[in-house]
Amino acid sequence: MDDRSLLDSIRHLIGEDETADDCAGFDLSDGRILVSSTDMLHETTDFPKGMTEFEKGWMSAAVTLSDIASCGAQPIQLLVAVGLDDPARLVPFMEGAVACAESVGAKVAGGDIDSHTELTVVTTGFGIVERSCCCRRTGASPGDLVCITGTPGLAMAALEGDERYRKNLLTPVPQVKAGQKIARAKASSMMDISDGLAISLYDMAQASGVGFVLDSKNFNLPDVCSGSAREYYLYGGGDFGLLFCIPPACLSALDTDYTVIGTVVSEKGVWCDGDPVEKRGYAHSW
Ligand SMILES: Nc1ncnc2c1ncn2[C@@H]1O[C@H](COP(=O)(O)OP(=O)(O)O)[C@@H](O)[C@H]1O
Ligand SMILES: Cc1ncc(C[n+]2csc(CCOP(=O)(O)OP(=O)(O)O)c2C)c(N)n1
Ligand SMILES: [Mg+2]
Ligand SMILES: [Mg+2]
Ligand SMILES: [Mg+2]
């Protein structure tokens, strides 16, 4: 059992929409939406060996700030709750979390401290976005182009030992400015690719009730020393680029780097060069 199938068992309690997006949204009734997201990370499952405390703090902040960026929102506050096996870890850890938050214009505004057998972190973030620019995983329409920012697979390559991409894996940068530009260019849907490109495509296709047809000739595959660039590109997690769909006519107004990898179709599913893409990515399992 993985976290996606476990989530299915509580959708009836929380709501379909509430369990199908990167952030929750609260309408402030003044033309703006308050978005929020929370994420939990653990020493053994989420922090690759050899990371500094600063990098662990940075990564913990980045995973949540990335979800806020994926709505086109400006992150404003971050709360950081830390369960510690050793109290001496707290200062360098929080220095990393503060540095990441400040790098995207947000403030660490509180949190919690507890003792725990394993370093366990929960980051909760809040952001603000104009209602007309708030992007969700829903909204992709047939005929839209499917686009990504960044190069999926670099974090996975680093996890497999490629030192050139160490920073991509350990101190990912939430794509706040790019998210805002994409939202203002009138993208129809957006999410971050934290769990890998293929599984994110399936998540967005399901939320929007559409399908995606990809053309591998357009893939910006990573330059890797070992392993399969295509495997890392489609199935590696931890990159925190953005996946978005946008009507072709809106693309000329978009002033940020992106790669067009396919088109939206009405038939549900995800295909590449005519073949179904495997539905897998980074997951927690029991
Ligand atoms: N325990 C939970 N209770 C309620 N909603 C949850 C829970 N776990 C996850 N969700 C919701 O499920 C959706 C998907 O979560 P997740 O896969 O963690 O997203 P992301 O990869 O963007 O962090 C989100 O809307 C999240 O708020
Ligand atoms: C062992 C390991 N593999 C991969 C990564 C890269 N990585 C960092 S966060 C993350 C995905 C989880 O991020 P997010 O979507 O914010 O959390 P979720 O709610 O899906 O658990 C990954 C794969 C990692 N840190 N450790
Ligand atoms: Mg996300
Ligand atoms: Mg999450
Ligand atoms: Mg995730």
mmCIF file with all atom_site columns, N, CA and C in Angstrom, residues 35-82:
data_model
loop_
_atom_site.group_PDB
_atom_site.id
_atom_site.type_symbol
_atom_site.label_atom_id
_atom_site.label_alt_id
_atom_site.label_comp_id
_atom_site.label_asym_id
_atom_site.label_entity_id
_atom_site.label_seq_id
_atom_site.pdbx_PDB_ins_code
_atom_site.Cartn_x
_atom_site.Cartn_y
_atom_site.Cartn_z
_atom_site.occupancy
_atom_site.B_iso_or_equiv
_atom_site.pdbx_formal_charge
_atom_site.auth_seq_id
_atom_site.auth_comp_id
_atom_site.auth_asym_id
_atom_site.auth_atom_id
_atom_site.pdbx_PDB_model_num
ATOM 1   N N  . VAL A 1 35 ? -3.785 30.392 0.104  1.00 0.00 ? 35 VAL A N  1
ATOM 2   C CA . VAL A 1 35 ? -3.494 28.972 -0.133 1.00 0.00 ? 35 VAL A CA 1
ATOM 3   C C  . VAL A 1 35 ? -2.598 28.445 0.983  1.00 0.00 ? 35 VAL A C  1
ATOM 4   N N  . SER A 1 36 ? -2.738 27.166 1.303  1.00 0.00 ? 36 SER A N  1
ATOM 5   C CA . SER A 1 36 ? -1.933 26.574 2.375  1.00 0.00 ? 36 SER A CA 1
ATOM 6   C C  . SER A 1 36 ? -1.584 25.137 2.031  1.00 0.00 ? 36 SER A C  1
ATOM 7   N N  . SER A 1 37 ? -0.457 24.696 2.566  1.00 0.00 ? 37 SER A N  1
ATOM 8   C CA . SER A 1 37 ? -0.014 23.326 2.305  1.00 0.00 ? 37 SER A CA 1
ATOM 9   C C  . SER A 1 37 ? 0.844  22.848 3.476  1.00 0.00 ? 37 SER A C  1
ATOM 10  N N  . THR A 1 38 ? 0.795  21.567 3.769  1.00 0.00 ? 38 THR A N  1
ATOM 11  C CA . THR A 1 38 ? 1.647  21.018 4.823  1.00 0.00 ? 38 THR A CA 1
ATOM 12  C C  . THR A 1 38 ? 2.317  19.738 4.345  1.00 0.00 ? 38 THR A C  1
ATOM 13  N N  . ASP A 1 39 ? 3.542  19.492 4.773  1.00 0.00 ? 39 ASP A N  1
ATOM 14  C CA . ASP A 1 39 ? 4.290  18.294 4.369  1.00 0.00 ? 39 ASP A CA 1
ATOM 15  C C  . ASP A 1 39 ? 5.118  17.779 5.526  1.00 0.00 ? 39 ASP A C  1
ATOM 16  N N  . MET A 1 40 ? 5.275  16.457 5.584  1.00 0.00 ? 40 MET A N  1
ATOM 17  C CA . MET A 1 40 ? 6.080  15.828 6.635  1.00 0.00 ? 40 MET A CA 1
ATOM 18  C C  . MET A 1 40 ? 7.288  15.135 6.017  1.00 0.00 ? 40 MET A C  1
ATOM 19  N N  . LEU A 1 41 ? 8.449  15.349 6.614  1.00 0.00 ? 41 LEU A N  1
ATOM 20  C CA . LEU A 1 41 ? 9.667  14.661 6.165  1.00 0.00 ? 41 LEU A CA 1
ATOM 21  C C  . LEU A 1 41 ? 10.318 13.956 7.352  1.00 0.00 ? 41 LEU A C  1
ATOM 22  N N  . HIS A 1 42 ? 10.965 12.812 7.068  1.00 0.00 ? 42 HIS A N  1
ATOM 23  C CA . HIS A 1 42 ? 11.640 12.007 8.090  1.00 0.00 ? 42 HIS A CA 1
ATOM 24  C C  . HIS A 1 42 ? 13.087 11.776 7.714  1.00 0.00 ? 42 HIS A C  1
ATOM 25  N N  . GLU A 1 43 ? 13.901 11.632 8.742  1.00 0.00 ? 43 GLU A N  1
ATOM 26  C CA . GLU A 1 43 ? 15.327 11.349 8.524  1.00 0.00 ? 43 GLU A CA 1
ATOM 27  C C  . GLU A 1 43 ? 15.540 10.145 7.595  1.00 0.00 ? 43 GLU A C  1
ATOM 28  N N  . THR A 1 44 ? 14.934 8.995  7.923  1.00 0.00 ? 44 THR A N  1
ATOM 29  C CA . THR A 1 44 ? 15.298 7.758  7.208  1.00 0.00 ? 44 THR A CA 1
ATOM 30  C C  . THR A 1 44 ? 14.740 7.697  5.791  1.00 0.00 ? 44 THR A C  1
ATOM 31  N N  . THR A 1 45 ? 13.546 8.279  5.575  1.00 0.00 ? 45 THR A N  1
ATOM 32  C CA . THR A 1 45 ? 12.937 8.122  4.252  1.00 0.00 ? 45 THR A CA 1
ATOM 33  C C  . THR A 1 45 ? 13.171 9.304  3.322  1.00 0.00 ? 45 THR A C  1
ATOM 34  N N  . ASP A 1 46 ? 13.383 10.502 3.857  1.00 0.00 ? 46 ASP A N  1
ATOM 35  C CA . ASP A 1 46 ? 13.386 11.702 3.010  1.00 0.00 ? 46 ASP A CA 1
ATOM 36  C C  . ASP A 1 46 ? 14.721 12.435 2.922  1.00 0.00 ? 46 ASP A C  1
ATOM 37  N N  . PHE A 1 47 ? 15.635 12.174 3.852  1.00 0.00 ? 47 PHE A N  1
ATOM 38  C CA . PHE A 1 47 ? 16.902 12.908 3.835  1.00 0.00 ? 47 PHE A CA 1
ATOM 39  C C  . PHE A 1 47 ? 18.032 11.962 3.445  1.00 0.00 ? 47 PHE A C  1
ATOM 40  N N  . PRO A 1 48 ? 18.486 12.052 2.188  1.00 0.00 ? 48 PRO A N  1
ATOM 41  C CA . PRO A 1 48 ? 19.584 11.185 1.745  1.00 0.00 ? 48 PRO A CA 1
ATOM 42  C C  . PRO A 1 48 ? 20.803 11.321 2.663  1.00 0.00 ? 48 PRO A C  1
ATOM 43  N N  . LYS A 1 49 ? 21.535 10.241 2.820  1.00 0.00 ? 49 LYS A N  1
ATOM 44  C CA . LYS A 1 49 ? 22.704 10.225 3.716  1.00 0.00 ? 49 LYS A CA 1
ATOM 45  C C  . LYS A 1 49 ? 23.713 11.301 3.316  1.00 0.00 ? 49 LYS A C  1
ATOM 46  N N  . GLY A 1 50 ? 24.345 11.911 4.330  1.00 0.00 ? 50 GLY A N  1
ATOM 47  C CA . GLY A 1 50 ? 25.384 12.896 4.063  1.00 0.00 ? 50 GLY A CA 1
ATOM 48  C C  . GLY A 1 50 ? 24.897 14.328 4.007  1.00 0.00 ? 50 GLY A C  1
ATOM 49  N N  . MET A 1 51 ? 23.600 14.538 4.119  1.00 0.00 ? 51 MET A N  1
ATOM 50  C CA . MET A 1 51 ? 23.068 15.906 4.119  1.00 0.00 ? 51 MET A CA 1
ATOM 51  C C  . MET A 1 51 ? 23.467 16.633 5.385  1.00 0.00 ? 51 MET A C  1
ATOM 52  N N  . THR A 1 52 ? 23.739 17.947 5.271  1.00 0.00 ? 52 THR A N  1
ATOM 53  C CA . THR A 1 52 ? 23.974 18.750 6.470  1.00 0.00 ? 52 THR A CA 1
ATOM 54  C C  . THR A 1 52 ? 22.623 19.112 7.105  1.00 0.00 ? 52 THR A C  1
ATOM 55  N N  . GLU A 1 53 ? 22.684 19.574 8.358  1.00 0.00 ? 53 GLU A N  1
ATOM 56  C CA . GLU A 1 53 ? 21.444 20.000 9.028  1.00 0.00 ? 53 GLU A CA 1
ATOM 57  C C  . GLU A 1 53 ? 20.818 21.174 8.266  1.00 0.00 ? 53 GLU A C  1
ATOM 58  N N  . PHE A 1 54 ? 21.674 22.099 7.797  1.00 0.00 ? 54 PHE A N  1
ATOM 59  C CA . PHE A 1 54 ? 21.199 23.252 7.024  1.00 0.00 ? 54 PHE A CA 1
ATOM 60  C C  . PHE A 1 54 ? 20.420 22.776 5.794  1.00 0.00 ? 54 PHE A C  1
ATOM 61  N N  . GLU A 1 55 ? 20.981 21.791 5.082  1.00 0.00 ? 55 GLU A N  1
ATOM 62  C CA . GLU A 1 55 ? 20.304 21.284 3.879  1.00 0.00 ? 55 GLU A CA 1
ATOM 63  C C  . GLU A 1 55 ? 18.968 20.616 4.227  1.00 0.00 ? 55 GLU A C  1
ATOM 64  N N  . LYS A 1 56 ? 18.923 19.924 5.362  1.00 0.00 ? 56 LYS A N  1
ATOM 65  C CA . LYS A 1 56 ? 17.653 19.294 5.772  1.00 0.00 ? 56 LYS A CA 1
ATOM 66  C C  . LYS A 1 56 ? 16.598 20.353 6.055  1.00 0.00 ? 56 LYS A C  1
ATOM 67  N N  . GLY A 1 57 ? 17.018 21.447 6.712  1.00 0.00 ? 57 GLY A N  1
ATOM 68  C CA . GLY A 1 57 ? 16.089 22.543 6.980  1.00 0.00 ? 57 GLY A CA 1
ATOM 69  C C  . GLY A 1 57 ? 15.616 23.196 5.696  1.00 0.00 ? 57 GLY A C  1
ATOM 70  N N  . TRP A 1 58 ? 16.566 23.403 4.775  1.00 0.00 ? 58 TRP A N  1
ATOM 71  C CA . TRP A 1 58 ? 16.220 24.020 3.473  1.00 0.00 ? 58 TRP A CA 1
ATOM 72  C C  . TRP A 1 58 ? 15.213 23.139 2.732  1.00 0.00 ? 58 TRP A C  1
ATOM 73  N N  . MET A 1 59 ? 15.529 21.841 2.619  1.00 0.00 ? 59 MET A N  1
ATOM 74  C CA . MET A 1 59 ? 14.641 20.943 1.873  1.00 0.00 ? 59 MET A CA 1
ATOM 75  C C  . MET A 1 59 ? 13.246 20.898 2.493  1.00 0.00 ? 59 MET A C  1
ATOM 76  N N  . SER A 1 60 ? 13.178 20.895 3.833  1.00 0.00 ? 60 SER A N  1
ATOM 77  C CA . SER A 1 60 ? 11.879 20.829 4.516  1.00 0.00 ? 60 SER A CA 1
ATOM 78  C C  . SER A 1 60 ? 11.027 22.040 4.164  1.00 0.00 ? 60 SER A C  1
ATOM 79  N N  . ALA A 1 61 ? 11.651 23.218 4.132  1.00 0.00 ? 61 ALA A N  1
ATOM 80  C CA . ALA A 1 61 ? 10.915 24.431 3.757  1.00 0.00 ? 61 ALA A CA 1
ATOM 81  C C  . ALA A 1 61 ? 10.540 24.385 2.278  1.00 0.00 ? 61 ALA A C  1
ATOM 82  N N  . ALA A 1 62 ? 11.472 23.921 1.440  1.00 0.00 ? 62 ALA A N  1
ATOM 83  C CA . ALA A 1 62 ? 11.277 23.966 -0.013 1.00 0.00 ? 62 ALA A CA 1
ATOM 84  C C  . ALA A 1 62 ? 10.091 23.116 -0.471 1.00 0.00 ? 62 ALA A C  1
ATOM 85  N N  . VAL A 1 63 ? 9.882  21.940 0.142  1.00 0.00 ? 63 VAL A N  1
ATOM 86  C CA . VAL A 1 63 ? 8.807  21.059 -0.341 1.00 0.00 ? 63 VAL A CA 1
ATOM 87  C C  . VAL A 1 63 ? 7.448  21.745 -0.218 1.00 0.00 ? 63 VAL A C  1
ATOM 88  N N  . THR A 1 64 ? 7.257  22.484 0.867  1.00 0.00 ? 64 THR A N  1
ATOM 89  C CA . THR A 1 64 ? 5.967  23.157 1.083  1.00 0.00 ? 64 THR A CA 1
ATOM 90  C C  . THR A 1 64 ? 5.877  24.458 0.287  1.00 0.00 ? 64 THR A C  1
ATOM 91  N N  . LEU A 1 65 ? 6.960  25.221 0.235  1.00 0.00 ? 65 LEU A N  1
ATOM 92  C CA . LEU A 1 65 ? 6.944  26.466 -0.532 1.00 0.00 ? 65 LEU A CA 1
ATOM 93  C C  . LEU A 1 65 ? 6.745  26.176 -2.022 1.00 0.00 ? 65 LEU A C  1
ATOM 94  N N  . SER A 1 66 ? 7.207  25.016 -2.479 1.00 0.00 ? 66 SER A N  1
ATOM 95  C CA . SER A 1 66 ? 7.004  24.617 -3.865 1.00 0.00 ? 66 SER A CA 1
ATOM 96  C C  . SER A 1 66 ? 5.519  24.395 -4.161 1.00 0.00 ? 66 SER A C  1
ATOM 97  N N  . ASP A 1 67 ? 4.795  23.797 -3.223 1.00 0.00 ? 67 ASP A N  1
ATOM 98  C CA . ASP A 1 67 ? 3.348  23.610 -3.421 1.00 0.00 ? 67 ASP A CA 1
ATOM 99  C C  . ASP A 1 67 ? 2.652  24.963 -3.538 1.00 0.00 ? 67 ASP A C  1
ATOM 100 N N  . ILE A 1 68 ? 3.097  25.937 -2.751 1.00 0.00 ? 68 ILE A N  1
ATOM 101 C CA . ILE A 1 68 ? 2.497  27.277 -2.814 1.00 0.00 ? 68 ILE A CA 1
ATOM 102 C C  . ILE A 1 68 ? 2.837  27.944 -4.144 1.00 0.00 ? 68 ILE A C  1
ATOM 103 N N  . ALA A 1 69 ? 4.086  27.780 -4.577 1.00 0.00 ? 69 ALA A N  1
ATOM 104 C CA . ALA A 1 69 ? 4.494  28.317 -5.885 1.00 0.00 ? 69 ALA A CA 1
ATOM 105 C C  . ALA A 1 69 ? 3.653  27.733 -7.005 1.00 0.00 ? 69 ALA A C  1
ATOM 106 N N  . SER A 1 70 ? 3.270  26.460 -6.870 1.00 0.00 ? 70 SER A N  1
ATOM 107 C CA . SER A 1 70 ? 2.557  25.778 -7.958 1.00 0.00 ? 70 SER A CA 1
ATOM 108 C C  . SER A 1 70 ? 1.137  26.293 -8.143 1.00 0.00 ? 70 SER A C  1
ATOM 109 N N  . CYS A 1 71 ? 0.641  27.091 -7.206 1.00 0.00 ? 71 CYS A N  1
ATOM 110 C CA . CYS A 1 71 ? -0.681 27.726 -7.384 1.00 0.00 ? 71 CYS A CA 1
ATOM 111 C C  . CYS A 1 71 ? -0.547 29.111 -8.004 1.00 0.00 ? 71 CYS A C  1
ATOM 112 N N  . GLY A 1 72 ? 0.683  29.561 -8.252 1.00 0.00 ? 72 GLY A N  1
ATOM 113 C CA . GLY A 1 72 ? 0.904  30.927 -8.743 1.00 0.00 ? 72 GLY A CA 1
ATOM 114 C C  . GLY A 1 72 ? 0.916  31.933 -7.622 1.00 0.00 ? 72 GLY A C  1
ATOM 115 N N  . ALA A 1 73 ? 0.982  31.455 -6.376 1.00 0.00 ? 73 ALA A N  1
ATOM 116 C CA . ALA A 1 73 ? 0.850  32.334 -5.205 1.00 0.00 ? 73 ALA A CA 1
ATOM 117 C C  . ALA A 1 73 ? 2.204  32.854 -4.719 1.00 0.00 ? 73 ALA A C  1
ATOM 118 N N  . GLN A 1 74 ? 2.147  33.923 -3.936 1.00 0.00 ? 74 GLN A N  1
ATOM 119 C CA . GLN A 1 74 ? 3.325  34.434 -3.228 1.00 0.00 ? 74 GLN A CA 1
ATOM 120 C C  . GLN A 1 74 ? 3.319  33.831 -1.820 1.00 0.00 ? 74 GLN A C  1
ATOM 121 N N  . PRO A 1 75 ? 4.334  33.027 -1.473 1.00 0.00 ? 75 PRO A N  1
ATOM 122 C CA . PRO A 1 75 ? 4.396  32.487 -0.104 1.00 0.00 ? 75 PRO A CA 1
ATOM 123 C C  . PRO A 1 75 ? 4.594  33.627 0.890  1.00 0.00 ? 75 PRO A C  1
ATOM 124 N N  . ILE A 1 76 ? 3.872  33.581 2.027  1.00 0.00 ? 76 ILE A N  1
ATOM 125 C CA . ILE A 1 76 ? 4.027  34.653 3.019  1.00 0.00 ? 76 ILE A CA 1
ATOM 126 C C  . ILE A 1 76 ? 4.581  34.132 4.346  1.00 0.00 ? 76 ILE A C  1
ATOM 127 N N  . GLN A 1 77 ? 4.025  33.046 4.844  1.00 0.00 ? 77 GLN A N  1
ATOM 128 C CA . GLN A 1 77 ? 4.478  32.536 6.142  1.00 0.00 ? 77 GLN A CA 1
ATOM 129 C C  . GLN A 1 77 ? 4.726  31.030 6.073  1.00 0.00 ? 77 GLN A C  1
ATOM 130 N N  . LEU A 1 78 ? 5.688  30.604 6.924  1.00 0.00 ? 78 LEU A N  1
ATOM 131 C CA . LEU A 1 78 ? 5.986  29.174 7.050  1.00 0.00 ? 78 LEU A CA 1
ATOM 132 C C  . LEU A 1 78 ? 6.090  28.835 8.527  1.00 0.00 ? 78 LEU A C  1
ATOM 133 N N  . LEU A 1 79 ? 5.418  27.766 8.955  1.00 0.00 ? 79 LEU A N  1
ATOM 134 C CA . LEU A 1 79 ? 5.544  27.247 10.316 1.00 0.00 ? 79 LEU A CA 1
ATOM 135 C C  . LEU A 1 79 ? 6.354  25.956 10.241 1.00 0.00 ? 79 LEU A C  1
ATOM 136 N N  . VAL A 1 80 ? 7.280  25.766 11.181 1.00 0.00 ? 80 VAL A N  1
ATOM 137 C CA . VAL A 1 80 ? 8.186  24.606 11.125 1.00 0.00 ? 80 VAL A CA 1
ATOM 138 C C  . VAL A 1 80 ? 8.127  23.853 12.456 1.00 0.00 ? 80 VAL A C  1
ATOM 139 N N  . ALA A 1 81 ? 7.565  22.659 12.444 1.00 0.00 ? 81 ALA A N  1
ATOM 140 C CA . ALA A 1 81 ? 7.505  21.816 13.643 1.00 0.00 ? 81 ALA A CA 1
ATOM 141 C C  . ALA A 1 81 ? 8.576  20.737 13.526 1.00 0.00 ? 81 ALA A C  1
ATOM 142 N N  . VAL A 1 82 ? 9.430  20.629 14.561 1.00 0.00 ? 82 VAL A N  1
ATOM 143 C CA . VAL A 1 82 ? 10.588 19.739 14.481 1.00 0.00 ? 82 VAL A CA 1
ATOM 144 C C  . VAL A 1 82 ? 10.615 18.773 15.666 1.00 0.00 ? 82 VAL A C  1
#
